[in-house]
Tab-separated table of C-alpha atoms and ligand atoms in Angstrom:
chain	number	residue	atom	x	y	z
A	1	MET	CA	-83.050	90.090	58.169
A	2	PRO	CA	-80.390	90.737	55.595
A	3	SER	CA	-77.080	91.568	57.182
A	4	ASN	CA	-75.222	94.724	56.237
A	5	THR	CA	-72.218	92.810	55.058
A	6	ALA	CA	-74.280	91.181	52.309
A	7	HIS	CA	-74.236	94.511	50.456
A	8	ARG	CA	-70.509	94.976	50.551
A	9	ALA	CA	-68.390	94.006	47.593
A	10	PRO	CA	-66.426	90.881	48.436
A	11	VAL	CA	-62.764	91.523	49.139
A	12	ASP	CA	-60.534	89.080	47.339
A	13	LEU	CA	-57.675	88.495	49.757
A	14	SER	CA	-56.034	86.114	47.315
A	15	GLU	CA	-55.480	88.746	44.610
A	16	PRO	CA	-51.773	88.526	43.981
A	17	ALA	CA	-49.636	91.658	43.749
A	18	TYR	CA	-48.041	90.217	40.600
A	19	ARG	CA	-51.304	89.963	38.621
A	20	GLY	CA	-50.552	91.467	35.220
A	21	ILE	CA	-46.871	90.507	35.524
A	22	VAL	CA	-47.201	86.725	35.033
A	23	ASP	CA	-49.440	85.107	32.403
A	24	LEU	CA	-51.511	83.294	35.038
A	25	ASP	CA	-53.738	81.586	32.485
A	26	ARG	CA	-50.761	79.659	31.150
A	27	TYR	CA	-48.733	79.573	34.353
A	28	PRO	CA	-51.063	79.521	37.419
A	29	ILE	CA	-48.406	80.042	40.091
A	30	HIS	CA	-51.109	81.549	42.361
A	31	ASP	CA	-52.936	78.212	42.396
A	32	LEU	CA	-50.362	75.440	42.415
A	33	HIS	CA	-52.708	72.907	43.993
A	34	SER	CA	-55.175	73.116	41.118
A	35	GLU	CA	-55.047	70.482	38.400
A	36	GLN	CA	-53.457	72.945	35.995
A	37	GLY	CA	-50.933	74.011	38.621
A	38	ARG	CA	-49.919	70.433	39.336
A	39	ALA	CA	-49.619	69.692	35.615
A	40	LEU	CA	-47.349	72.711	35.187
A	41	ILE	CA	-45.008	71.544	37.946
A	42	ARG	CA	-44.982	68.026	36.537
A	43	GLN	CA	-44.088	69.239	33.038
A	44	CYS	CA	-41.328	71.539	34.300
A	45	ARG	CA	-39.768	68.733	36.368
A	46	GLN	CA	-39.899	66.375	33.428
A	47	THR	CA	-38.314	68.825	30.985
A	48	LEU	CA	-35.629	69.748	33.511
A	49	ALA	CA	-34.791	66.084	34.107
A	50	GLN	CA	-34.739	65.226	30.404
A	51	GLU	CA	-33.119	68.348	28.957
A	52	GLY	CA	-31.108	69.782	31.865
A	53	ALA	CA	-33.056	73.035	31.442
A	54	CYS	CA	-36.632	74.224	31.119
A	55	ALA	CA	-37.748	77.431	29.388
A	56	LEU	CA	-41.230	78.817	30.059
A	57	GLU	CA	-41.894	81.146	27.144
A	58	GLY	CA	-44.306	84.016	27.754
A	59	PHE	CA	-44.103	83.603	31.538
A	60	ILE	CA	-43.738	87.367	32.045
A	61	THR	CA	-46.296	89.508	30.215
A	62	PRO	CA	-45.204	91.861	27.401
A	63	GLU	CA	-46.161	94.862	29.605
A	64	ALA	CA	-43.891	93.667	32.419
A	65	VAL	CA	-41.095	92.966	29.941
A	66	ALA	CA	-41.409	96.486	28.499
A	67	GLY	CA	-41.376	97.921	32.034
A	68	MET	CA	-38.160	96.082	32.855
A	69	VAL	CA	-36.442	97.142	29.620
A	70	ALA	CA	-37.331	100.777	30.423
A	71	ILE	CA	-35.917	100.413	33.958
A	72	ALA	CA	-32.744	98.766	32.632
A	73	ASP	CA	-32.263	101.643	30.199
A	74	ARG	CA	-32.869	104.266	32.869
A	75	LEU	CA	-30.345	102.599	35.190
A	76	GLU	CA	-27.689	102.131	32.539
A	77	GLU	CA	-25.164	104.462	34.180
A	78	LYS	CA	-25.467	102.551	37.472
A	79	ALA	CA	-24.222	99.340	35.915
A	80	TRP	CA	-20.924	97.872	37.114
A	81	VAL	CA	-18.783	96.708	34.223
A	82	THR	CA	-16.752	93.522	34.476
A	83	ASP	CA	-14.517	92.106	31.775
A	84	ARG	CA	-12.206	89.378	32.931
A	85	PRO	CA	-10.746	85.989	32.167
A	86	HIS	CA	-11.588	82.979	34.334
A	87	THR	CA	-11.570	79.199	34.179
A	88	VAL	CA	-14.810	77.280	33.723
A	89	TYR	CA	-14.583	76.484	37.459
A	90	PHE	CA	-13.929	80.103	38.594
A	91	GLU	CA	-10.727	78.861	40.185
A	92	GLU	CA	-7.087	79.805	39.703
A	93	VAL	CA	-5.380	78.460	36.577
A	94	ASP	CA	-3.689	75.183	37.450
A	95	ALA	CA	-0.079	75.458	36.256
A	96	THR	CA	0.608	71.765	36.863
A	97	VAL	CA	-1.650	70.409	34.100
A	98	PRO	CA	-1.133	70.536	30.293
A	99	ALA	CA	-2.220	73.781	28.579
A	100	ALA	CA	-5.226	72.113	26.901
A	101	HIS	CA	-6.644	70.813	30.188
A	102	PRO	CA	-9.872	72.566	31.315
A	103	ARG	CA	-8.172	73.627	34.573
A	104	ALA	CA	-5.482	75.460	32.616
A	105	ARG	CA	-7.681	77.304	30.131
A	106	THR	CA	-9.439	80.609	30.541
A	107	VAL	CA	-12.515	82.076	28.893
A	108	ARG	CA	-13.776	85.680	28.921
A	109	SER	CA	-16.823	87.103	30.678
A	110	ALA	CA	-17.858	90.712	30.087
A	111	LYS	CA	-21.137	92.272	31.189
A	112	HIS	CA	-22.857	95.247	32.819
A	113	GLY	CA	-24.540	94.363	36.129
A	114	ILE	CA	-27.197	96.505	37.829
A	115	ALA	CA	-27.487	95.614	41.525
A	116	TYR	CA	-30.730	94.778	43.347
A	117	ASP	CA	-30.630	97.950	45.433
A	118	TYR	CA	-30.908	100.095	42.276
A	119	ILE	CA	-34.060	98.310	41.082
A	120	PRO	CA	-37.141	100.304	42.181
A	121	ALA	CA	-39.376	98.582	44.744
A	122	ASP	CA	-42.310	98.667	42.320
A	123	ALA	CA	-40.412	97.305	39.307
A	124	PRO	CA	-42.487	94.425	37.857
A	125	MET	CA	-39.774	91.830	38.277
A	126	ARG	CA	-39.016	92.946	41.813
A	127	THR	CA	-42.690	92.627	42.773
A	128	LEU	CA	-42.699	89.125	41.317
A	129	TYR	CA	-39.351	88.049	42.807
A	130	GLU	CA	-40.446	89.200	46.258
A	131	SER	CA	-43.686	87.221	46.137
A	132	ASP	CA	-43.813	83.975	48.089
A	133	ASP	CA	-45.870	82.378	45.319
A	134	LEU	CA	-42.960	82.576	42.872
A	135	THR	CA	-40.540	81.222	45.491
A	136	ARG	CA	-42.941	78.335	46.192
A	137	PHE	CA	-43.349	77.600	42.484
A	138	ILE	CA	-39.586	77.481	41.975
A	139	ALA	CA	-39.132	75.249	45.029
A	140	ALA	CA	-41.829	72.894	43.731
A	141	VAL	CA	-40.191	72.591	40.306
A	142	LEU	CA	-36.778	72.011	41.882
A	143	GLU	CA	-38.275	69.485	44.307
A	144	LYS	CA	-37.017	71.372	47.364
A	145	PRO	CA	-39.138	71.251	50.528
A	146	VAL	CA	-38.335	74.932	51.023
A	147	LEU	CA	-36.343	77.640	49.243
A	148	TYR	CA	-35.351	81.103	50.420
A	149	ARG	CA	-34.724	84.196	48.379
A	150	SER	CA	-31.125	85.311	48.634
A	151	ALA	CA	-30.347	87.674	51.523
A	152	ASP	CA	-27.776	89.494	49.394
A	153	PRO	CA	-28.614	93.207	49.038
A	154	LEU	CA	-26.921	93.391	45.626
A	155	ASP	CA	-27.168	89.970	44.038
A	156	ALA	CA	-30.580	88.573	45.057
A	157	LEU	CA	-32.096	89.946	41.843
A	158	GLN	CA	-30.017	91.937	39.407
A	159	ILE	CA	-30.369	93.137	35.841
A	160	THR	CA	-27.617	92.258	33.410
A	161	LYS	CA	-26.974	94.087	30.165
A	162	PHE	CA	-24.644	92.478	27.668
A	163	PHE	CA	-23.615	95.152	25.186
A	164	PRO	CA	-22.359	94.264	21.690
A	165	THR	CA	-19.137	92.171	21.923
A	166	GLU	CA	-19.872	91.239	25.562
A	167	GLU	CA	-20.376	87.611	26.507
A	168	LEU	CA	-20.270	85.038	29.300
A	169	GLY	CA	-17.617	82.384	28.729
A	170	TRP	CA	-18.237	78.675	29.319
A	171	HIS	CA	-18.604	77.896	33.030
A	172	PHE	CA	-20.232	75.806	35.702
A	173	ASP	CA	-22.228	77.671	38.356
A	174	ARG	CA	-21.469	77.131	42.018
A	175	SER	CA	-25.154	76.948	42.845
A	176	GLU	CA	-27.057	73.828	41.942
A	177	PHE	CA	-29.716	75.575	39.852
A	178	SER	CA	-30.119	78.957	38.235
A	179	ILE	CA	-33.249	80.861	37.284
A	180	THR	CA	-33.213	83.577	34.621
A	181	VAL	CA	-35.756	85.885	33.035
A	182	MET	CA	-35.188	87.307	29.557
A	183	TYR	CA	-36.331	90.840	28.754
A	184	GLU	CA	-34.550	91.612	25.504
A	185	PRO	CA	-32.565	89.136	23.418
A	186	ALA	CA	-29.664	90.360	21.312
A	187	GLU	CA	-30.212	91.090	17.612
A	188	GLN	CA	-27.453	88.616	16.850
A	189	GLY	CA	-25.635	86.176	19.122
A	190	GLY	CA	-26.150	86.474	22.872
A	191	LEU	CA	-27.427	82.898	22.799
A	192	PHE	CA	-27.630	80.737	25.893
A	193	GLU	CA	-25.836	77.489	25.057
A	194	TYR	CA	-25.498	74.598	27.473
A	195	VAL	CA	-24.349	71.011	27.714
A	196	PRO	CA	-26.618	69.029	30.056
A	197	ALA	CA	-24.961	66.803	32.634
A	198	LEU	CA	-21.458	67.463	31.331
A	199	ARG	CA	-20.107	66.599	34.764
A	200	THR	CA	-21.551	64.787	37.757
A	201	GLU	CA	-21.201	65.096	41.520
A	202	THR	CA	-18.394	62.528	41.465
A	203	ASP	CA	-16.779	62.885	38.017
A	204	GLU	CA	-15.397	66.098	36.467
A	205	CYS	CA	-15.411	64.460	32.994
A	206	TYR	CA	-12.382	66.548	31.915
A	207	ALA	CA	-12.078	64.950	28.459
A	208	GLU	CA	-15.677	65.870	27.624
A	209	VAL	CA	-15.281	69.394	29.010
A	210	GLN	CA	-12.131	69.837	26.935
A	211	LYS	CA	-13.982	68.798	23.762
A	212	VAL	CA	-16.629	71.478	24.310
A	213	LEU	CA	-13.952	74.114	25.002
A	214	GLU	CA	-12.262	73.104	21.737
A	215	GLY	CA	-15.480	73.810	19.842
A	216	ASP	CA	-17.128	70.377	19.540
A	217	PRO	CA	-20.833	71.270	19.094
A	218	SER	CA	-22.219	67.714	19.286
A	219	ARG	CA	-23.675	67.931	22.802
A	220	VAL	CA	-24.403	71.663	22.866
A	221	LYS	CA	-28.048	72.716	23.228
A	222	LEU	CA	-29.739	76.078	22.856
A	223	LEU	CA	-32.254	77.546	25.307
A	224	SER	CA	-35.059	79.828	24.143
A	225	SER	CA	-34.217	83.537	24.382
A	226	ALA	CA	-37.697	84.858	23.607
A	227	PRO	CA	-38.625	87.963	25.667
A	228	GLY	CA	-40.613	87.004	28.763
A	229	THR	CA	-39.058	83.542	29.127
A	230	LEU	CA	-38.403	82.236	32.639
A	231	ALA	CA	-35.732	79.533	32.506
A	232	PHE	CA	-34.489	76.939	34.958
A	233	PHE	CA	-31.173	75.212	34.405
A	234	HIS	CA	-28.965	72.862	36.270
A	235	GLY	CA	-25.917	75.149	36.189
A	236	ARG	CA	-23.670	73.113	38.479
A	237	HIS	CA	-23.582	70.124	36.162
A	238	ALA	CA	-24.561	71.682	32.842
A	239	MET	CA	-21.699	73.797	31.495
A	240	HIS	CA	-23.143	76.908	29.861
A	241	ARG	CA	-22.306	80.222	28.215
A	242	VAL	CA	-23.771	83.314	26.568
A	243	THR	CA	-22.259	83.723	23.095
A	244	PRO	CA	-20.857	87.145	22.115
A	245	VAL	CA	-23.550	89.730	21.456
A	246	GLY	CA	-23.760	91.223	17.967
A	247	GLY	CA	-26.020	93.842	16.413
A	248	ALA	CA	-26.791	97.238	17.877
A	249	ARG	CA	-28.733	96.698	21.078
A	250	PRO	CA	-27.873	94.971	24.344
A	251	ARG	CA	-29.153	91.653	25.600
A	252	ILE	CA	-31.029	92.327	28.879
A	253	ASN	CA	-32.018	89.737	31.460
A	254	SER	CA	-32.129	88.967	35.184
A	255	VAL	CA	-30.818	86.158	37.329
A	256	LEU	CA	-33.051	85.267	40.307
A	257	THR	CA	-31.106	83.909	43.257
A	258	TYR	CA	-32.390	81.377	45.789
A	259	GLY	CA	-30.850	79.111	48.378
A	260	THR	CA	-31.823	76.285	50.664
A	261	GLN	CA	-30.621	78.386	53.630
A	262	PRO	CA	-32.188	81.739	54.579
A	263	ASP	CA	-28.929	83.694	54.923
A	264	MET	CA	-27.376	83.280	51.494
A	265	ARG	CA	-24.973	86.060	50.461
A	266	LEU	CA	-22.064	86.585	48.089
A	267	ASN	CA	-18.633	86.626	49.636
A	268	ASP	CA	-16.897	90.029	49.598
A	269	LEU	CA	-14.514	89.131	46.776
A	270	THR	CA	-17.294	88.045	44.414
A	271	SER	CA	-19.424	91.028	45.383
A	272	LYS	CA	-16.521	93.400	44.599
A	273	ILE	CA	-15.993	91.790	41.201
A	274	PHE	CA	-19.620	91.886	40.057
A	275	TYR	CA	-20.936	95.056	41.738
A	276	GLY	CA	-17.831	97.025	42.729
A	277	ARG	CA	-18.894	97.066	46.404
A	278	THR	CA	-19.809	94.748	49.251
A	279	SER	CA	-22.866	96.336	50.820
A	280	ALA	CA	-26.025	98.215	49.933
A	281	ARG	CA	-25.959	101.938	49.225
A	282	PRO	CA	-26.930	104.106	52.172
A	283	ALA	CA	-30.646	104.904	51.914
B	1	AKG	O1	-27.418	85.349	31.212
B	1	AKG	C1	-27.700	84.157	31.155
B	1	AKG	O2	-28.564	83.724	30.384
B	1	AKG	C2	-26.969	83.173	32.012
B	1	AKG	C3	-26.350	83.766	33.229
B	1	AKG	C4	-25.390	82.833	33.922
B	1	AKG	O3	-25.077	81.777	33.478
B	1	AKG	C5	-24.787	83.238	35.202
B	1	AKG	O4	-25.022	84.384	35.642
B	1	AKG	O5	-24.055	82.435	35.803
B	2	FE2	FE1	-23.984	80.592	34.932
């Protein structure tokens, strides 16, 4: 006797919520154990090790990119504006070293930051960021047994707009790795430049850092800024910057924040600087 269930349409429990947001034919993050999935992880690890960064062009679909640009435009008035000088280490200027020393110099960072709690729950990038598949993919590329999404209500996933003349000065990140997604590159400038392995865990390499700050381009590399690119970079050891934006329209992207501990948050001072507050808006 045929059973009733044989007539029912099969329910695909594996259908990911982010289908249509990621180009899964090129980047099968829903199926990392497949041959193609394993090859993807292998290639990303190799590029990251060789180049200090890895850019996956076309990772986010054009529809998702357009959705995020529309959200960024709608939320423009919610953005917190920062424009401030800082050292490449985000530490106080050291008055005891010569003026040309990297610890004595400042650069400028100016941007508009839209906090996580303004991004609608159904925004394409939020759906993707909050999926465990993406977190697992990122952990696999970074060779971490486990990664957690940031617990910060403002910084876990934000949208940054760099308007014309805005920029991010040369710096090292505090976190080991950073992950970004590009929605809209600038018409001119707004380029992501980086110097792989400019310092190490044990050596600050001040002379080399100073050369870059003085404009020596010999070790500077450029990362793809094509819309839809997901990029990994080793921001703690690779010094990097976003060059001043030119043209008429802003550069729009997101930084995705992860940690090896589940309770990662910004400290109050940093939160105040980048978002103008230290906790989520009341619901
Ligand atoms: O906007 C970018 O491409 C880089 C962002 C960055 O370096 C940072 O937020 O620390
Ligand atoms: Fe950075």
